[in-house]
Short mmCIF file of C-alpha atoms in Angstrom, two decimals:
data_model
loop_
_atom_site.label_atom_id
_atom_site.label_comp_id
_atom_site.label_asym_id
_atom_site.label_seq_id
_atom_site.Cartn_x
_atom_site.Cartn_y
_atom_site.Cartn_z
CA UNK A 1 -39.40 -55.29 -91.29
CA UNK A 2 -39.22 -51.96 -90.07
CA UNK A 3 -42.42 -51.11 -91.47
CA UNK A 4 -44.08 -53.78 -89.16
CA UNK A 5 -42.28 -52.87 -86.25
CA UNK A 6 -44.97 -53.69 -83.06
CA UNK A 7 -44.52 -57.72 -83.80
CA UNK A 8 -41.15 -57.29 -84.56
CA UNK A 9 -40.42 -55.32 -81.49
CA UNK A 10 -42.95 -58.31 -79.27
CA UNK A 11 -40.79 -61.11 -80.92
CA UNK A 12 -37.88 -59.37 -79.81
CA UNK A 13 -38.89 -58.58 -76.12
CA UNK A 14 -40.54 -61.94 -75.44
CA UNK A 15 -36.47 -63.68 -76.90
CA UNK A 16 -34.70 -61.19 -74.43
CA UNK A 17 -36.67 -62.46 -71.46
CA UNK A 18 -36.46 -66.06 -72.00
CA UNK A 19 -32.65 -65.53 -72.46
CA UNK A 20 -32.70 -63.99 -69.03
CA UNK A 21 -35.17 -66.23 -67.22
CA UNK A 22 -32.63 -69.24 -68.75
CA UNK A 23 -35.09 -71.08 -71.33
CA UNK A 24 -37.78 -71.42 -73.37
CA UNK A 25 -40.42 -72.49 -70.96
CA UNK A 26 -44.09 -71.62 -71.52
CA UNK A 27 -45.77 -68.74 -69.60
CA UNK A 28 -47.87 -71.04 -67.90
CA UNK A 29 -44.65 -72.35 -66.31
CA UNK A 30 -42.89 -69.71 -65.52
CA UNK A 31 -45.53 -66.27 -64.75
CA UNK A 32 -44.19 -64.57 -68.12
CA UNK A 33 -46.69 -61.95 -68.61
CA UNK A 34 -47.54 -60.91 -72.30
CA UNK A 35 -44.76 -60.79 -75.33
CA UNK A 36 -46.31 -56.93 -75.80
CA UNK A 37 -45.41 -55.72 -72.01
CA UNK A 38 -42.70 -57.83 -72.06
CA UNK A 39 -40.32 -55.05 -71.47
CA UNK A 40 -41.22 -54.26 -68.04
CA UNK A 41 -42.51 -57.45 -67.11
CA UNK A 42 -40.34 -57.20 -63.74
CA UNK A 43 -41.77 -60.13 -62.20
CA UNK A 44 -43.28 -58.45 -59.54
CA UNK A 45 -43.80 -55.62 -58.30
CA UNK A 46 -42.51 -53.92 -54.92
CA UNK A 47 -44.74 -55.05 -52.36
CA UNK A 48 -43.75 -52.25 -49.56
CA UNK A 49 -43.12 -55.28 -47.55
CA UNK A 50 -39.67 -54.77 -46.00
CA UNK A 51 -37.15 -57.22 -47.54
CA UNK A 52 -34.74 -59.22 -47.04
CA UNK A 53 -31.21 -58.65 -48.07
CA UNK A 54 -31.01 -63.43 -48.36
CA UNK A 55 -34.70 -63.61 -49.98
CA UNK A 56 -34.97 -66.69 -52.07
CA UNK A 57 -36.78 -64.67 -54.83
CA UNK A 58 -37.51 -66.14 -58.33
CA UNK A 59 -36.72 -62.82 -60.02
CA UNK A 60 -35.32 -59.73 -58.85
CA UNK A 61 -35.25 -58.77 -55.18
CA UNK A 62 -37.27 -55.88 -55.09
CA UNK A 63 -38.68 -55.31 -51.76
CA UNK A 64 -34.54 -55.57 -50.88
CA UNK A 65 -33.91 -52.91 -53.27
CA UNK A 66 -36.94 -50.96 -52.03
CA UNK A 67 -36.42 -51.17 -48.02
CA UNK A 68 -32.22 -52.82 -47.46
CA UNK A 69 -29.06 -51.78 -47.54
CA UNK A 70 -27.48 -55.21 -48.92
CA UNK A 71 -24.01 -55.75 -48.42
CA UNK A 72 -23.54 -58.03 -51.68
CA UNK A 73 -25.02 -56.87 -55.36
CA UNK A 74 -25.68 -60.55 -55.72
CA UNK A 75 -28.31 -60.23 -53.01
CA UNK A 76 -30.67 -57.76 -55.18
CA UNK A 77 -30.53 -60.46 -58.16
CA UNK A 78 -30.85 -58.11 -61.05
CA UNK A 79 -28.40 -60.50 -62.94
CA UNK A 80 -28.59 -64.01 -64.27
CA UNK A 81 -24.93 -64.75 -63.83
CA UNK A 82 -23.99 -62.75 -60.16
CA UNK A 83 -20.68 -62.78 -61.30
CA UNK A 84 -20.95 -60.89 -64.60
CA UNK A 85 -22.88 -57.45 -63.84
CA UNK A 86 -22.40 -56.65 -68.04
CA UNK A 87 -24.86 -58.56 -69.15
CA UNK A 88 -27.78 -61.07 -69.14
CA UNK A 89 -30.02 -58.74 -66.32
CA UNK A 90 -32.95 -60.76 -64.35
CA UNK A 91 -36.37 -60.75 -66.09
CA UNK A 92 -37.19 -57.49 -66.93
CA UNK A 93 -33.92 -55.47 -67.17
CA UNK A 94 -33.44 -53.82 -70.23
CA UNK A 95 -30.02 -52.69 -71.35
CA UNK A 96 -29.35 -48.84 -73.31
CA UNK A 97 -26.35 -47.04 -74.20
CA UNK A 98 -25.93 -43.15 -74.86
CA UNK A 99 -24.70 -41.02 -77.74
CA UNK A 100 -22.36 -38.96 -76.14
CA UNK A 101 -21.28 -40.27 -72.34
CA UNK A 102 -19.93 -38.99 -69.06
CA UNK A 103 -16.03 -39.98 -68.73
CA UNK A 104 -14.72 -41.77 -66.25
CA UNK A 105 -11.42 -42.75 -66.55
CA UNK A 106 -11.51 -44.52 -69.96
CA UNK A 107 -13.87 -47.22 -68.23
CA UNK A 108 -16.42 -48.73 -70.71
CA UNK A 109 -20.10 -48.46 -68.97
CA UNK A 110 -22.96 -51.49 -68.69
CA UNK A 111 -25.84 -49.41 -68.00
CA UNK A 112 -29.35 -51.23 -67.50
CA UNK A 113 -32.68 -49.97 -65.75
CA UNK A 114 -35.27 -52.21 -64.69
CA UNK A 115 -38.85 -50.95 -64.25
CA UNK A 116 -41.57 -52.72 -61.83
CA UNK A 117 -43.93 -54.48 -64.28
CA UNK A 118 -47.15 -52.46 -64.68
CA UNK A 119 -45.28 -49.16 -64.29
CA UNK A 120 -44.21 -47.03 -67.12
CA UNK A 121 -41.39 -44.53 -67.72
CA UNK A 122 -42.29 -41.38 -68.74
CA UNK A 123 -40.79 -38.95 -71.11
CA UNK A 124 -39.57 -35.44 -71.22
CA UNK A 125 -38.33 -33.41 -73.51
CA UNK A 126 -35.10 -32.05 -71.86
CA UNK A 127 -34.70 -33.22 -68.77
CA UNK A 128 -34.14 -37.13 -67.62
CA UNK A 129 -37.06 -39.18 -68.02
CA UNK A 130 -39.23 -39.62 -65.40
CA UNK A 131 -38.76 -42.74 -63.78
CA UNK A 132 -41.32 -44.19 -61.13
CA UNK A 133 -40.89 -45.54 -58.16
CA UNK A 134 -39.37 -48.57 -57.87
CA UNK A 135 -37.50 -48.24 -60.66
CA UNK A 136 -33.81 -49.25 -60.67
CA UNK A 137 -31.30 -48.34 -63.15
CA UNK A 138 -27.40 -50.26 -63.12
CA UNK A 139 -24.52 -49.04 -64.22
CA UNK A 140 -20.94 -51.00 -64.55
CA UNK A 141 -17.80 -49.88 -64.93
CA UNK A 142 -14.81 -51.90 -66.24
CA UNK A 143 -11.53 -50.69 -67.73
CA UNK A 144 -10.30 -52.18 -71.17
CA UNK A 145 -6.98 -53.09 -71.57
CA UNK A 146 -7.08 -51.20 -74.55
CA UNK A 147 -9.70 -48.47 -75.34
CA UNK A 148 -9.44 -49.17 -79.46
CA UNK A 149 -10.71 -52.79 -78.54
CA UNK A 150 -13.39 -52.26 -75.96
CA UNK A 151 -14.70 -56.16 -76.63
CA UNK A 152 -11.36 -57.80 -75.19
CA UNK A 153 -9.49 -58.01 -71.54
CA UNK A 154 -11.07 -55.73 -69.23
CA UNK A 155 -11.23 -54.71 -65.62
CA UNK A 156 -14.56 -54.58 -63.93
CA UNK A 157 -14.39 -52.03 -61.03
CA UNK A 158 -17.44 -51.28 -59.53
CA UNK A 159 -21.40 -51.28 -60.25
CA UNK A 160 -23.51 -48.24 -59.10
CA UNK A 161 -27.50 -48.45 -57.73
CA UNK A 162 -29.51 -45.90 -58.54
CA UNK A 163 -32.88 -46.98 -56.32
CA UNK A 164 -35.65 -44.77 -56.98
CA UNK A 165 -37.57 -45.50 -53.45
CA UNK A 166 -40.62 -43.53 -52.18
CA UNK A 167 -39.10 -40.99 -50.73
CA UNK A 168 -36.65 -40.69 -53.12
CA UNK A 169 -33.78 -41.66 -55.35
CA UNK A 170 -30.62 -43.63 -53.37
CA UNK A 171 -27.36 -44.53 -54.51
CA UNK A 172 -25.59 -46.78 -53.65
CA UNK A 173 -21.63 -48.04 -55.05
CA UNK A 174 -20.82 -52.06 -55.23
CA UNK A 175 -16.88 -52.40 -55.44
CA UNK A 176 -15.90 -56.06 -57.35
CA UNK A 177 -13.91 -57.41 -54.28
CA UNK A 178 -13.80 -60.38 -55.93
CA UNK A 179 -14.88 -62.26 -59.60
CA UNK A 180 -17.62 -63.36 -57.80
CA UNK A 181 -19.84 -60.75 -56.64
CA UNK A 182 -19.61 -56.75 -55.70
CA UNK A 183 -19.68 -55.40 -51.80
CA UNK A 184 -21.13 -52.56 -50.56
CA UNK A 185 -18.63 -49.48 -50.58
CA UNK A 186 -20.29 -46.76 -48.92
CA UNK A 187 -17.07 -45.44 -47.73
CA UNK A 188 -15.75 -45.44 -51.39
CA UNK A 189 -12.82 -47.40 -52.84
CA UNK A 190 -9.19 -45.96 -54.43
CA UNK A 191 -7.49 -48.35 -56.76
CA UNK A 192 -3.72 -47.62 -57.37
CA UNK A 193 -1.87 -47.95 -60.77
CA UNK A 194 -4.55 -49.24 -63.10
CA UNK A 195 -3.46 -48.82 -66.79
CA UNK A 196 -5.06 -48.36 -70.33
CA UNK A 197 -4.11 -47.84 -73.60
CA UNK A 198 -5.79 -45.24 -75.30
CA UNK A 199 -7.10 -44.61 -78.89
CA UNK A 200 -3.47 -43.18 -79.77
CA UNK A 201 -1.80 -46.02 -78.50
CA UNK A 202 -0.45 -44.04 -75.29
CA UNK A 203 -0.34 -46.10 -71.75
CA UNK A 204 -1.79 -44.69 -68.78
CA UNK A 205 -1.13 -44.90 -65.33
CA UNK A 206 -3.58 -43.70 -62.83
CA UNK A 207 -5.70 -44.62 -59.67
CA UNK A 208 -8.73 -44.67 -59.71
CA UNK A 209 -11.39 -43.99 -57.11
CA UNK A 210 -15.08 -45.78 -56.64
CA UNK A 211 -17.07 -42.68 -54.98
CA UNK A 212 -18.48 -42.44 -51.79
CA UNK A 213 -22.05 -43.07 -51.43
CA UNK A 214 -22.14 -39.72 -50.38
CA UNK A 215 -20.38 -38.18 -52.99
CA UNK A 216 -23.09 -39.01 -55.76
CA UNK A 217 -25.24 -36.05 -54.76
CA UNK A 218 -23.03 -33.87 -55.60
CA UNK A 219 -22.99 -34.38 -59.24
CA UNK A 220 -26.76 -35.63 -59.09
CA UNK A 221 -28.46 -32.74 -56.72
CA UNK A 222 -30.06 -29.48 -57.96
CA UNK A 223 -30.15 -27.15 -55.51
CA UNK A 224 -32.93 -24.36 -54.22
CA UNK A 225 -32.04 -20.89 -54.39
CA UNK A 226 -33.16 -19.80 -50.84
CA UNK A 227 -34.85 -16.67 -51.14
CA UNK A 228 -34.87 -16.26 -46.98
CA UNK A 229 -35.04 -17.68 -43.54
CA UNK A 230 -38.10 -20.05 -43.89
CA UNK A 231 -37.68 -21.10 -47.17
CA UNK A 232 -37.03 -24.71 -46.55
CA UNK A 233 -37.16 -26.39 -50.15
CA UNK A 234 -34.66 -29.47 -50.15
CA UNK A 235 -32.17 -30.47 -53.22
CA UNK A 236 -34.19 -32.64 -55.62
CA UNK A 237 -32.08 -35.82 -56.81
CA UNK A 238 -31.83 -36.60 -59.95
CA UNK A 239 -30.46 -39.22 -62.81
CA UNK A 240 -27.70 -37.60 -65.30
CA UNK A 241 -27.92 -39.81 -68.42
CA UNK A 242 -31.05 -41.27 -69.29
CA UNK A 243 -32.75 -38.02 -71.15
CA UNK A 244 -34.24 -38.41 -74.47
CA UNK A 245 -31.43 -36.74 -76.52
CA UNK A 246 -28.99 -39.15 -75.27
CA UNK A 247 -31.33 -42.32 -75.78
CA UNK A 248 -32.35 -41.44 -79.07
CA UNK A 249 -30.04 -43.40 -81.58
CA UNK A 250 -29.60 -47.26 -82.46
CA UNK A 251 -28.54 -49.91 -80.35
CA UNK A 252 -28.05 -53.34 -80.88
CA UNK A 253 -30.12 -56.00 -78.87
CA UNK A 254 -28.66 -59.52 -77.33
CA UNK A 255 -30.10 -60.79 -80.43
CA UNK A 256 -28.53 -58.66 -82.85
CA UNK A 257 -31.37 -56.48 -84.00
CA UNK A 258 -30.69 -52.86 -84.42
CA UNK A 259 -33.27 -50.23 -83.36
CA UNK A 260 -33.67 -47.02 -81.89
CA UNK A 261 -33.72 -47.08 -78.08
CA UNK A 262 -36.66 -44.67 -77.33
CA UNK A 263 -39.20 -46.57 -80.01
CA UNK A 264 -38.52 -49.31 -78.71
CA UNK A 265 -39.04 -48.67 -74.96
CA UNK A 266 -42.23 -47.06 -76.32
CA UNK A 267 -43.40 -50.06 -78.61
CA UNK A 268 -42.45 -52.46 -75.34
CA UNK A 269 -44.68 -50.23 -73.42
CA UNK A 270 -41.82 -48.90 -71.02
CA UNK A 271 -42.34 -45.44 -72.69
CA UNK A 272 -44.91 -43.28 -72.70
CA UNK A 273 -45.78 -40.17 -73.82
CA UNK A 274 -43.34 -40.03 -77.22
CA UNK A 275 -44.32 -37.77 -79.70
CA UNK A 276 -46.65 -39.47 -82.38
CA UNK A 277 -43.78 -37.23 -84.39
CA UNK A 278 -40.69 -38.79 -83.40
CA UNK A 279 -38.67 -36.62 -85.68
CA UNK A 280 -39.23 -33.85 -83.62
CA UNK A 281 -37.42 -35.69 -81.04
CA UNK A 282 -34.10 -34.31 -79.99
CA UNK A 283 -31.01 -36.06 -81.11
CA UNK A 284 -27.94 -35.24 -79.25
CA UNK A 285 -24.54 -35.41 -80.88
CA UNK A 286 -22.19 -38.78 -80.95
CA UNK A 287 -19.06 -38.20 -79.84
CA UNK A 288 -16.29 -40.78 -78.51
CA UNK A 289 -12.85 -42.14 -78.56
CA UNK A 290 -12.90 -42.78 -82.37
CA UNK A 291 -14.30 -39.32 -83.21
CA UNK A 292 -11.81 -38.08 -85.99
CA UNK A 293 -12.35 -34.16 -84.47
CA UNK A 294 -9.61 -32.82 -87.48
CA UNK A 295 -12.37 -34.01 -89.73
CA UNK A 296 -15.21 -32.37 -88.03
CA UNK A 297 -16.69 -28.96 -89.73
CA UNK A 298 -17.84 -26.27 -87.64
CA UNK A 299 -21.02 -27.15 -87.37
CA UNK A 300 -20.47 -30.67 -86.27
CA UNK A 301 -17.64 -29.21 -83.70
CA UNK A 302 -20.06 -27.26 -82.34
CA UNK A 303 -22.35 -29.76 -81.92
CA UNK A 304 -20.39 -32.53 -80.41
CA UNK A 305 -18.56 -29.78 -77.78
CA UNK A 306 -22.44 -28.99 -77.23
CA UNK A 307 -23.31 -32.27 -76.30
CA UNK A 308 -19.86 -33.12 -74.18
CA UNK A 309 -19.91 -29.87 -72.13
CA UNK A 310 -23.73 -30.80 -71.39
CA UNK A 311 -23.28 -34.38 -70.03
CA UNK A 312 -19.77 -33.84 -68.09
CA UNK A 313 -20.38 -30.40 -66.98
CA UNK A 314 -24.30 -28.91 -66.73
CA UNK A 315 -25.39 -31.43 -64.41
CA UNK A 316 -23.46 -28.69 -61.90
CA UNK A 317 -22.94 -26.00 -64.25
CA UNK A 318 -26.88 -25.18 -65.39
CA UNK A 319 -29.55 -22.78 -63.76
CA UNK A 320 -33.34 -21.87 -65.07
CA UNK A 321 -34.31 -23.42 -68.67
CA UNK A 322 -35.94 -26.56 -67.80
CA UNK A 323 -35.69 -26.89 -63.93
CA UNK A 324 -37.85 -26.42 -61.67
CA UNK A 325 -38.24 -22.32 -60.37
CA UNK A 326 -35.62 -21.23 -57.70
CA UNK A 327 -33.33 -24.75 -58.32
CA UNK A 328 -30.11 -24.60 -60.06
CA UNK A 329 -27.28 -26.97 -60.73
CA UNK A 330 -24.51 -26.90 -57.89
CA UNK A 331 -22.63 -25.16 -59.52
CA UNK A 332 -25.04 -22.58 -61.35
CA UNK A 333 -24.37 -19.55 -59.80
CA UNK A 334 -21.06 -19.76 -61.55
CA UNK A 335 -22.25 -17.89 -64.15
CA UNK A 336 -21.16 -20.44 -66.61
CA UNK A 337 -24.14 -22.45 -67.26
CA UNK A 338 -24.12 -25.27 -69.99
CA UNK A 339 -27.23 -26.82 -71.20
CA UNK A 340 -27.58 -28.93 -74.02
CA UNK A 341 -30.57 -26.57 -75.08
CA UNK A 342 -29.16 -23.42 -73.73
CA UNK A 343 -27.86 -21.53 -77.35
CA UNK A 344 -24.54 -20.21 -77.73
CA UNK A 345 -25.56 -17.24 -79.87
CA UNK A 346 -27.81 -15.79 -77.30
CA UNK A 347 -25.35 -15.51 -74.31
CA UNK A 348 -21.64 -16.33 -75.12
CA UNK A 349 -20.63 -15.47 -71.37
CA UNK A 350 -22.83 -18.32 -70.26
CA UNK A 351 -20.28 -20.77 -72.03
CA UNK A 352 -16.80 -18.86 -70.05
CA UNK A 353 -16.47 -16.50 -73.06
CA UNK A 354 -14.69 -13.74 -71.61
CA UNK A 355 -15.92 -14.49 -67.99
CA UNK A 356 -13.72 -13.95 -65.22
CA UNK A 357 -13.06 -17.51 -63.31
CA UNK A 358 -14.97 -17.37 -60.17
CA UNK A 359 -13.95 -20.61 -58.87
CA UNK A 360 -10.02 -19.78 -57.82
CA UNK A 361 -8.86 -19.18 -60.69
CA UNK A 362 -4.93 -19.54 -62.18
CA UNK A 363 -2.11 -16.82 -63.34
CA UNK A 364 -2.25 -16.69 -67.17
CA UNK A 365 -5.81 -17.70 -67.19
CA UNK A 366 -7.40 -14.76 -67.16
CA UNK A 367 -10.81 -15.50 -68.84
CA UNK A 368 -12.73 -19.05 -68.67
CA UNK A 369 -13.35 -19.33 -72.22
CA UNK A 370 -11.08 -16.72 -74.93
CA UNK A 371 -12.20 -17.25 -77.96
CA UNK A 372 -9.77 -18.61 -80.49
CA UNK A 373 -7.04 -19.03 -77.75
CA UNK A 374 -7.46 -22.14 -75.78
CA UNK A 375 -4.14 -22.76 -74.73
CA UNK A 376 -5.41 -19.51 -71.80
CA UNK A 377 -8.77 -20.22 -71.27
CA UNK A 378 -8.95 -21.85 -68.08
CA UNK A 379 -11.77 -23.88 -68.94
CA UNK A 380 -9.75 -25.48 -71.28
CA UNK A 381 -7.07 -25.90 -68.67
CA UNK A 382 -9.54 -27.39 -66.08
CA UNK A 383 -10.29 -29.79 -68.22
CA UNK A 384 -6.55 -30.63 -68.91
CA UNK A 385 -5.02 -30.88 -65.23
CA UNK A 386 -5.71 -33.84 -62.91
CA UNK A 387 -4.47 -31.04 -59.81
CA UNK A 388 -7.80 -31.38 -57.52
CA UNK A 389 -7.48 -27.51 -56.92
CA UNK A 390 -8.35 -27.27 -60.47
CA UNK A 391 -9.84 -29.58 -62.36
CA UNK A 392 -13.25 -30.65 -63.80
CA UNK A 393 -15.31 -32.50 -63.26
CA UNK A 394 -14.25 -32.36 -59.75
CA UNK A 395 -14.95 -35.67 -59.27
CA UNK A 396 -15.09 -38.80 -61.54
CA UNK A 397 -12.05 -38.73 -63.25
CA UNK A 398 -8.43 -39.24 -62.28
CA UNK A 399 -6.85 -38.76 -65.49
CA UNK A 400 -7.40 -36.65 -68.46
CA UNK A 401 -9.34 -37.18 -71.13
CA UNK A 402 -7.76 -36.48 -74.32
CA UNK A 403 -10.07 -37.24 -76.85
CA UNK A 404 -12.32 -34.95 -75.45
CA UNK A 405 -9.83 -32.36 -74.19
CA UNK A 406 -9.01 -32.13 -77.99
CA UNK A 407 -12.58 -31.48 -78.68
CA UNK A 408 -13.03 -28.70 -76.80
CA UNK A 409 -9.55 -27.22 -77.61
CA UNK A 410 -10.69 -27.17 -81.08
CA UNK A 411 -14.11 -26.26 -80.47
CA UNK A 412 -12.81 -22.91 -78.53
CA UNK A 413 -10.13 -22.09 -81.14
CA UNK A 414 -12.43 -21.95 -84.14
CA UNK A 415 -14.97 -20.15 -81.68
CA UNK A 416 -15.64 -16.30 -83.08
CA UNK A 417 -12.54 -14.38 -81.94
CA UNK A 418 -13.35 -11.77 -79.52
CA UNK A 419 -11.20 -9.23 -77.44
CA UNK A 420 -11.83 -9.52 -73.98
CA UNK A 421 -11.05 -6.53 -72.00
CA UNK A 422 -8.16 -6.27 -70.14
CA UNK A 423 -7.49 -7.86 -66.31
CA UNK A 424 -7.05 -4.81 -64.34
#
């Protein structure tokens, strides 16, 4: 089967969409477009017409999503069922998952992107794909009951827009006010004394906070380096998750097939420009809640801290590499700088190692990163406290993250030791 993958991959499309349009009706009945662009068939493109937030659209509502500010989710359509945001997307939705992800409070994440039908996403090597206008990618947050059974009772909290219009990407957060449908939270949203039980069987209390509309370009902005008076280059927004590394692994299909995400946006025709040598393809680390870190050598510690330091921390904490000349993360002229592709060998400081904190700072922290002593490296303890003078990310979580505080813990302690000098 694998070996004939483009029907395969056409059968598979063409069953996804008449799941989602509710049937098996003919494409003479219904506008389907071709089984082999199935993918981003989105039923219509963006007209630049300006929409209307209660359009009676037989598909998604994209001139809404292209030109409103709707005060309901339900009112964009990009779901079957406007009550369940975690699956079954309109026509043309496609859902994807990533190998290592961004925490946020233990919440388990629905992420789908839909792409205007006749448009194509394309790829890049290192940073997030490039994703045309008009595109729209969903993501859902709920929080499990318990995080060793992610497929039982859960919460669901919010669903964030990302609206890539033409002059530019918008966010936008929809807070579940009811089982229903989502409203428009532009102010943000604080939930008080949600609970989990994590991997280790530990309950957590914590609140929890749906960001400000606002807020999102902090995390998603890089920013220009102004080199004087007139230089007047703006922050570029940009998506966080969707880059190739992240995308490149298996994920199962309504159906149940099993196939890698990036061949099969390619073979759907939603890709383009994958290397005819997909091997060469970078393949970021797995890591999650069921990672067994004590079992991890030191290569495979290294790689997994690689990959979670990259997607929680260098959207902010990243300068030159891959962006654009004069841009850097928000937080770039840190000094500690934390690419995926930046290599650890080559500059040790740019990971904390014996870096003095610029940010603040804490007594008996005197270095961000020591290595082989992460009980006082203050990365380590940023990572650890939920104070808001301290911690990191800055924003997104409300509790700590153990699993992955554990990673890094043991990913500094088997680090190279190294004597940092002294704090005068």
């Amino acid at each position: 089967m694998r070996n004939n993958k483009n029907p395969m991959i056409a059968a598979l499309m063409a069953s996804m969409l008449m799941a989602a349009c509710g049937g098996g009706g003919s494409s003479s009945d219904d506008g389907d477009s071709p089984a082999s662009t199935a993918l981003n068939a989105g039923a219509g493109a963006p007209s630049g017409a300006k929409g209307s937030c209660d359009a009676q659209t037989r598909g998604v509502n994209w001139d809404a999503l292209m030109t409103e500010v709707c005060p309901n989710l339900s009112d964009y359509k990009l779901f079957t069922d406007a009550s369940d945001p975690t699956a079954g997307p309109t026509r043309g939705g496609v859902p994807y998952d990533l190998s290592t992800a961004l925490f946020s409070d233990y919440t388990t994440k629905y992420r789908f992107v839909f792409v205007p039908e006749g448009k194509t996403v394309s790829f890049d090597e290192s940073e997030a794909l490039d994703f045309p206008v008009g595109t729209v990618i969903t993501k859902t947050f709920a929080l499990p009951a318990n995080t060793a059974m992610r497929d039982g009772d859960e919460l669901v909290i919010e669903t964030r827009l990302l609206i890539h219009r033409t002059d530019g990407w918008m966010a936008l957060p929809y807070y579940w006010s009811s089982e229903t449908d989502a409203t428009l939270a532009i102010a943000g949203k604080r939930l008080t004394d949600l609970s989990t039980i994590n991997n280790q069987g530990q309950t957590l209390t914590f609140d929890y906070a749906v960001p400000k509309a606002a807020d999102c370009t902090s995390c998603h902005s890089i920013v220009p380096n102004l080199t004087g008076p007139d230089d007047q280059r703006e922050q570029i927004f940009l998506p966080i998750g969707p880059k190739a590394r992240y995308l490149n692994k298996d994920f199962t299909y309504p159906d149940g097939t099993v196939y890698n995400q990036l061949q099969y946006w390619a073979e759907g025709e939603l890709l383009s420009g994958l290397p005819a040598d997909f091997n060469s393809v970078e393949k970021a680390a797995v890591f999650n809640d069921e990672t067994n870190v004590a079992s991890l050598s030191d290569s495979e510690l290294n790689d997994k801290a690689r990959a979670y330091l990259d997607i929680n921390c260098a959207h902010c904490h990243r300068a030159d590499l891959t962006l654009p000349e004069g841009y850097a993360g928000a937080a770039g002229s840190s000094g500690v700088q934390l690419e995926y592709n930046r290599r650890y060998v080559d500059a040790p400081g740019k990971f904390g190692v014996c870096k003095d904190p610029v940010a603040g700072g804490k007594d008996g922290y005197p270095y961000d990163v020591i290595p082989g002593n992460a009980d006082e490296s203050y990365l380590q303890f940023r990572i650890e406290t939920t104070d808001s003078r301290h911690k990191m990310p800055e924003l997104g979580r409300s509790t700590v993250h153990q699993e992955g505080a554990l990673l890094i813990r043991s990913w500094i302690n088997q680090l190279p030791r190294a004597s940092c000098s002294p704090v005068p």
